[in-house]
Coordinates of C-alpha atoms in Angstrom, one line a residue:
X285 CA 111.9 120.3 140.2
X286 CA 114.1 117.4 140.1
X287 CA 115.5 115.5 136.8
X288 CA 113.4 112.6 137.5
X289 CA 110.0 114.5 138.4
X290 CA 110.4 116.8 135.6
X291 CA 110.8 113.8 132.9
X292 CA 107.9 112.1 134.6
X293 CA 105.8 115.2 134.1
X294 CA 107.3 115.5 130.3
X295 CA 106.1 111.5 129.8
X296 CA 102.8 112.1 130.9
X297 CA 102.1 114.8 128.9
X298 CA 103.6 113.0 125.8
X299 CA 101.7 110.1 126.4
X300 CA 98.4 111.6 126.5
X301 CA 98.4 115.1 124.0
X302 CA 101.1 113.8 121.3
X303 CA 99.6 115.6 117.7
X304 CA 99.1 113.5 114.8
X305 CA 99.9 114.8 111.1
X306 CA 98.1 113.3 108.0
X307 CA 97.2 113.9 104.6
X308 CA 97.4 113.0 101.0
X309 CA 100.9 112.3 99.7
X310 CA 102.4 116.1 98.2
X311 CA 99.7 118.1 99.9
X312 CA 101.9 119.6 102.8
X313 CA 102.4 117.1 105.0
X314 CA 106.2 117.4 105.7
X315 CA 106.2 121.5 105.7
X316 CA 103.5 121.3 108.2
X317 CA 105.3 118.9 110.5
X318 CA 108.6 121.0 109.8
X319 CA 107.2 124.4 110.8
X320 CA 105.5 122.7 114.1
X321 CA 108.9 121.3 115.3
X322 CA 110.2 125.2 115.5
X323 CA 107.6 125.5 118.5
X324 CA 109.6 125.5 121.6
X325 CA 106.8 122.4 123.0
X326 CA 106.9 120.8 119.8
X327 CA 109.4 118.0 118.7
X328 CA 108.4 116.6 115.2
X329 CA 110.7 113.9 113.2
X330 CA 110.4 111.6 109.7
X331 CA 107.7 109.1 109.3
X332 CA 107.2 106.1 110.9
X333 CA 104.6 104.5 109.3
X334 CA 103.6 102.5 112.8
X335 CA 100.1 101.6 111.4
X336 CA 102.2 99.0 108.5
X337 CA 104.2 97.5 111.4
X338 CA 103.4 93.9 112.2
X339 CA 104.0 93.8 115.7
X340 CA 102.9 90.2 116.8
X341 CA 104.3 89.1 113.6
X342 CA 107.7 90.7 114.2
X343 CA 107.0 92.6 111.1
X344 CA 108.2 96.1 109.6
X345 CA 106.8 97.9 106.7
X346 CA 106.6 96.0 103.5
X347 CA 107.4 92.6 105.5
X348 CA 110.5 93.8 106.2
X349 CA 112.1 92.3 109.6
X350 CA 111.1 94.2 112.6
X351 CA 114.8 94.8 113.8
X352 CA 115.4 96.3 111.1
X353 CA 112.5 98.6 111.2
X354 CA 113.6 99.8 115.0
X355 CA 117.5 100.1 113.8
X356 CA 115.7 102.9 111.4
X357 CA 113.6 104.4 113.5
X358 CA 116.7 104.5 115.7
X359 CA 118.4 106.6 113.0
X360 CA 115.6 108.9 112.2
X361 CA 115.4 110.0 116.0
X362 CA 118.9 110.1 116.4
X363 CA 118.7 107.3 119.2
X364 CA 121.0 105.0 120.0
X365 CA 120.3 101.4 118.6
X366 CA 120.9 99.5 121.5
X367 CA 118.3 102.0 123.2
X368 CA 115.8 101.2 120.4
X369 CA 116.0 97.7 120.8
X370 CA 115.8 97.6 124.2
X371 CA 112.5 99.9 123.7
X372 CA 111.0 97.5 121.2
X373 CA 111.6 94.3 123.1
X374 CA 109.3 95.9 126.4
X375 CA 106.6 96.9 124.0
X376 CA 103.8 95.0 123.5
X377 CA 102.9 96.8 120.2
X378 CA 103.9 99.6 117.5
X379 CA 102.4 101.7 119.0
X380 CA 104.2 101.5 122.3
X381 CA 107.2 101.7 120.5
X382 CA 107.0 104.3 118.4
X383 CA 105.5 106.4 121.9
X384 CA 108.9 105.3 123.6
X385 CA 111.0 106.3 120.9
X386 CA 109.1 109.6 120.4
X387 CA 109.3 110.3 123.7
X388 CA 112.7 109.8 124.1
X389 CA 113.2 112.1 120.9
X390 CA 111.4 114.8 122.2
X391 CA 112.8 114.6 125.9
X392 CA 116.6 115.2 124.3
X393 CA 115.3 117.8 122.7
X394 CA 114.3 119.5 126.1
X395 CA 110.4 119.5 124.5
X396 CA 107.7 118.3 126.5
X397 CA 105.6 117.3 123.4
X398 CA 105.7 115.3 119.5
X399 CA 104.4 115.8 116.6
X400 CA 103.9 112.6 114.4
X401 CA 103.6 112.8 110.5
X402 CA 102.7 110.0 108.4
X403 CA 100.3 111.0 105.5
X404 CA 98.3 107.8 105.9
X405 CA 97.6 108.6 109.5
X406 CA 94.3 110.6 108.6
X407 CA 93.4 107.1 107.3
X408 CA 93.6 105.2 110.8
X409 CA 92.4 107.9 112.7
X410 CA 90.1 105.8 115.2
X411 CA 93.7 103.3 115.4
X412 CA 95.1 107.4 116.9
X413 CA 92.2 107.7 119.5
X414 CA 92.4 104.2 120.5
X415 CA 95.9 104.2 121.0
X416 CA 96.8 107.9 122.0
X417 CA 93.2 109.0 123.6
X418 CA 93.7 113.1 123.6
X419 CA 95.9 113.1 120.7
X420 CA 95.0 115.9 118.1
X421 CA 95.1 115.8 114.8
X422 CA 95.5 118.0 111.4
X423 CA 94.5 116.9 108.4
X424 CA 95.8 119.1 106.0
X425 CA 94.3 119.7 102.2
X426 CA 95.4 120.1 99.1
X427 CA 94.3 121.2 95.3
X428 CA 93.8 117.6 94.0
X429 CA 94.9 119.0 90.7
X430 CA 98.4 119.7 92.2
X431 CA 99.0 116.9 94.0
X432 CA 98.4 114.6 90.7
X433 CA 100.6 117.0 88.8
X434 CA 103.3 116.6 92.1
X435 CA 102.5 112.9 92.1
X436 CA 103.3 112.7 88.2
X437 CA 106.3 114.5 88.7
X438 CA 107.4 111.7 90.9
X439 CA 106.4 109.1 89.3
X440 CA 104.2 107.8 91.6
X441 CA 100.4 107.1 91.5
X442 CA 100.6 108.5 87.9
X443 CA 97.0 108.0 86.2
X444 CA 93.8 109.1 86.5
X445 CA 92.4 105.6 88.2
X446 CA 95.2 105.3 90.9
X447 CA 95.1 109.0 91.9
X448 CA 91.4 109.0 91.9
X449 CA 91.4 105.8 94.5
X450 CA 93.8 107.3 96.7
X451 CA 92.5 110.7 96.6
X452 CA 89.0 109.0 97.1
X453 CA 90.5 106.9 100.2
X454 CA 91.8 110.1 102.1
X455 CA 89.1 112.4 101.7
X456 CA 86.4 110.0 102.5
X457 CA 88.3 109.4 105.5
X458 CA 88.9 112.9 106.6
X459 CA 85.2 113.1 105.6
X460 CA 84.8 110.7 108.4
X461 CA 87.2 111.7 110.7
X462 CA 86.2 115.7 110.5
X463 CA 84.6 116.2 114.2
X464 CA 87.7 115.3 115.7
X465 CA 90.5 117.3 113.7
X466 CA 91.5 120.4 112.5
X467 CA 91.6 120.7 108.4
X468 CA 94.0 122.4 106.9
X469 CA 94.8 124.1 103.3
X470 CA 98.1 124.0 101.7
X471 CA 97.5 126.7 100.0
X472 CA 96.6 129.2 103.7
X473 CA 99.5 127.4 104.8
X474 CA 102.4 128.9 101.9
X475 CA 100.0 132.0 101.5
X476 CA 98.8 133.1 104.7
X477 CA 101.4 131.4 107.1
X478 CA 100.8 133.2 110.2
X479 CA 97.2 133.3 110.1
X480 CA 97.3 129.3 109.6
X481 CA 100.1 128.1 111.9
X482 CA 98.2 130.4 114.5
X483 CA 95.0 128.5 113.9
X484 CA 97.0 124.5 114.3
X485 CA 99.0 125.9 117.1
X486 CA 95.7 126.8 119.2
X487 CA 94.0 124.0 118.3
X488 CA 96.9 121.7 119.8
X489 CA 96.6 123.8 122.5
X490 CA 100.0 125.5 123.0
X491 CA 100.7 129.0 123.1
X492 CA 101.5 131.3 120.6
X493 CA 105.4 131.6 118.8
X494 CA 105.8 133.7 116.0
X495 CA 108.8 131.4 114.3
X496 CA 106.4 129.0 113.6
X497 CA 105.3 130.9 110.5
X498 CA 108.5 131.5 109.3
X499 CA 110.8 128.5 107.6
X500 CA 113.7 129.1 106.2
X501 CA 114.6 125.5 104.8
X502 CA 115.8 122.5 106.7
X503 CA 118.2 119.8 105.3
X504 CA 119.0 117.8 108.1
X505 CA 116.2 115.1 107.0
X506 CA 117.4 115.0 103.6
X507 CA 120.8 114.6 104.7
X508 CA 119.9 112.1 107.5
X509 CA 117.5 109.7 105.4
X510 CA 120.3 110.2 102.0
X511 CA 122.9 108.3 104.7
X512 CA 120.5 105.7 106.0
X513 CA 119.1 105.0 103.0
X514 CA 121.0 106.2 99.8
X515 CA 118.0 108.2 98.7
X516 CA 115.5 110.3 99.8
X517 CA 112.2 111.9 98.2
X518 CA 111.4 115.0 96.3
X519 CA 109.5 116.4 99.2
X520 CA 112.1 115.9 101.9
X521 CA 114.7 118.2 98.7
X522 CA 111.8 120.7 98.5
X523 CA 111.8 120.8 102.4
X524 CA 115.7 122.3 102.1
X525 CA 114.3 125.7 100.7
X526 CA 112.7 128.2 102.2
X527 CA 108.8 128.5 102.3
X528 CA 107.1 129.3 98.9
X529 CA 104.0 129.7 97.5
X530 CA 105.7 129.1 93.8
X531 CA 103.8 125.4 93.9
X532 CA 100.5 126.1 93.9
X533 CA 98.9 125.6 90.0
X534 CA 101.5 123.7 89.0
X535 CA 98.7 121.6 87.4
X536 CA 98.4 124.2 84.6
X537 CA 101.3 123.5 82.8
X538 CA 101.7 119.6 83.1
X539 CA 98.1 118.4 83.5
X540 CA 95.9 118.5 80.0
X541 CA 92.1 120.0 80.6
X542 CA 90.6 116.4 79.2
X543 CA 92.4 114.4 82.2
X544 CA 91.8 116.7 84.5
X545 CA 87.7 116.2 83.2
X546 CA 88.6 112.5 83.4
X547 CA 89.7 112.6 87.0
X548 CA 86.8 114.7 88.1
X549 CA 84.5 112.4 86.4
X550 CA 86.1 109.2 88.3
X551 CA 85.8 110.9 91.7
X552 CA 82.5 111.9 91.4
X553 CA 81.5 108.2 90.3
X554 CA 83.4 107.5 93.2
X555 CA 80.4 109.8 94.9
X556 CA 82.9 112.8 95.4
X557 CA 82.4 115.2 93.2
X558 CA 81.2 117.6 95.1
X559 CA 83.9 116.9 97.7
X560 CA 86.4 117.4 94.5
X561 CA 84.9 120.8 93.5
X562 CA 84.4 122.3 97.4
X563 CA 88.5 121.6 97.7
X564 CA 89.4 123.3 94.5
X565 CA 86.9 126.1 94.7
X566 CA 88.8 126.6 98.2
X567 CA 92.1 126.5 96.3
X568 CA 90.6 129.5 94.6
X569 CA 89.3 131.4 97.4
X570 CA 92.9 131.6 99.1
X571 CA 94.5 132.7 95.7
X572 CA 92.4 135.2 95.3
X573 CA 92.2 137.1 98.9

């Protein structure tokens, strides 16, 4: 097959079965996405965040200027930034964009697929369908009692009202969203690796590579988002170590019993409780087998 037909064939594709990653902040998100781009189909890079951008009003994330929103998409994707801006000024919105960029991504990378993961995607899941019709998605799971001890570690969403919104927001959407992706546990995913990459990989349809279970650290996206932006998260330092099981019940030693009653009592005023318990009963369960 010819250069041209065989990129045409590799567009088409991407266009139509790209896989969408989401999920509460600190529940997996990143390993996930990490451990699909081994797959040999599979290209998977940082965040974009394209449901913040602003497209009509030439607007970035956090009002930032679009240009400079595509110059860093151009760096996370290792595309040139003339190439970028050429992409951004045929598309008509952020989504087109971020499909030519990913496209492009994936296509140097010899893949005929990407893998997009933001954690608020599971959150604009009908804005996926709508945009990217057969699109699949993976919402993956947490212990909520880990990710507020994760989130507390990092300073970020920090007390028992903020965490119990958020957590609210994203369940209650995967809650919604449920008939049309594939949930996930963080805890099957460090535990029982193969047994739950084997589960994502058929439901995205592709087949069957063992080194998807297996991750032995990756820094390039620490070192790449360090140079772009002079700092980068705890999750993308975790993401340089190999795969470990050592952070689940971390909420044990930094989370006292009486918050932990406090947060369950604001979900389930929230009308979640139950939703609360079935996720760390789960948590349990895959400790335990």
């Amino acid at each position: 097959m010819a250069d041209g037909a065989r990129n045409q064939e590799r567009q088409f594709r991407m266009t139509t079965k790209p896989i969408f990653i989401g999920g509460l902040f600190k529940s997996g998100t990143s390993l996930l996405r990490a451990m699909l781009g081994q797959h040999s189909h599979i290209a998977a890079g940082l965040e974009t965040y394209w449901f913040e951008v602003d497209w009509d009003a030439r607007l970035g994330r956090d009002e930032e200027p679009l240009a400079d929103y595509v110059e860093r998409m151009a760096g996370f994707f290792d595309i040139e930034i003339e190439w970028a801006h050429s992409a951004a000024e045929k598309a008509e919105s952020a989504s087109a964009f971020v499909t030519s960029i990913l496209n492009e991504f994936a296509i140097r990378q010899g893949k005929p697929r990407w893998a997009e993961k933001t954690p608020g995607n599971i959150l604009h899941v009908s804005r996926i369908k709508e945009n990217w019709p057969g699109a699949k998605i993976i919402h993956i799971i947490r212990d909520p009692r880990d990710v507020y001890a994760s989130l507390r570690q990092a300073k970020k969403w920090d007390s028992v009202e903020m965490f119990g919104n958020l957590w609210c927001d994203f369940m209650g959407a995967g809650a919604r969203a449920a008939s049309v992706v594939h949930e996930m546990r963080y805890e099957d995913l460090t535990l029982n690796p193969e047994e739950c990459m084997r589960k994502a990989i058929q439901f995205v349809g592709e087949p069957w590579e063992p080194g998807v279970a297996e991750f032995s650290g990756r820094s390039e996206d620490y070192d790449k988002v360090m140079t772009l932006s002079g700092h980068a998260s705890s999750t993308l330092d975790r993401l340089r170590h190999p795969l470990t099981n050592n952070r689940i019940g971390i909420w044990r030693d930094l989370i006292a019993a009486d918050e932990l009653k406090s947060l369950r009592d604001f979900v389930a005023d929230c009308g979640l409780g139950d939703a609360y318990d079935q996720v760390t009963e789960a948590a349990v369960t895959s400790t335990s087998r």
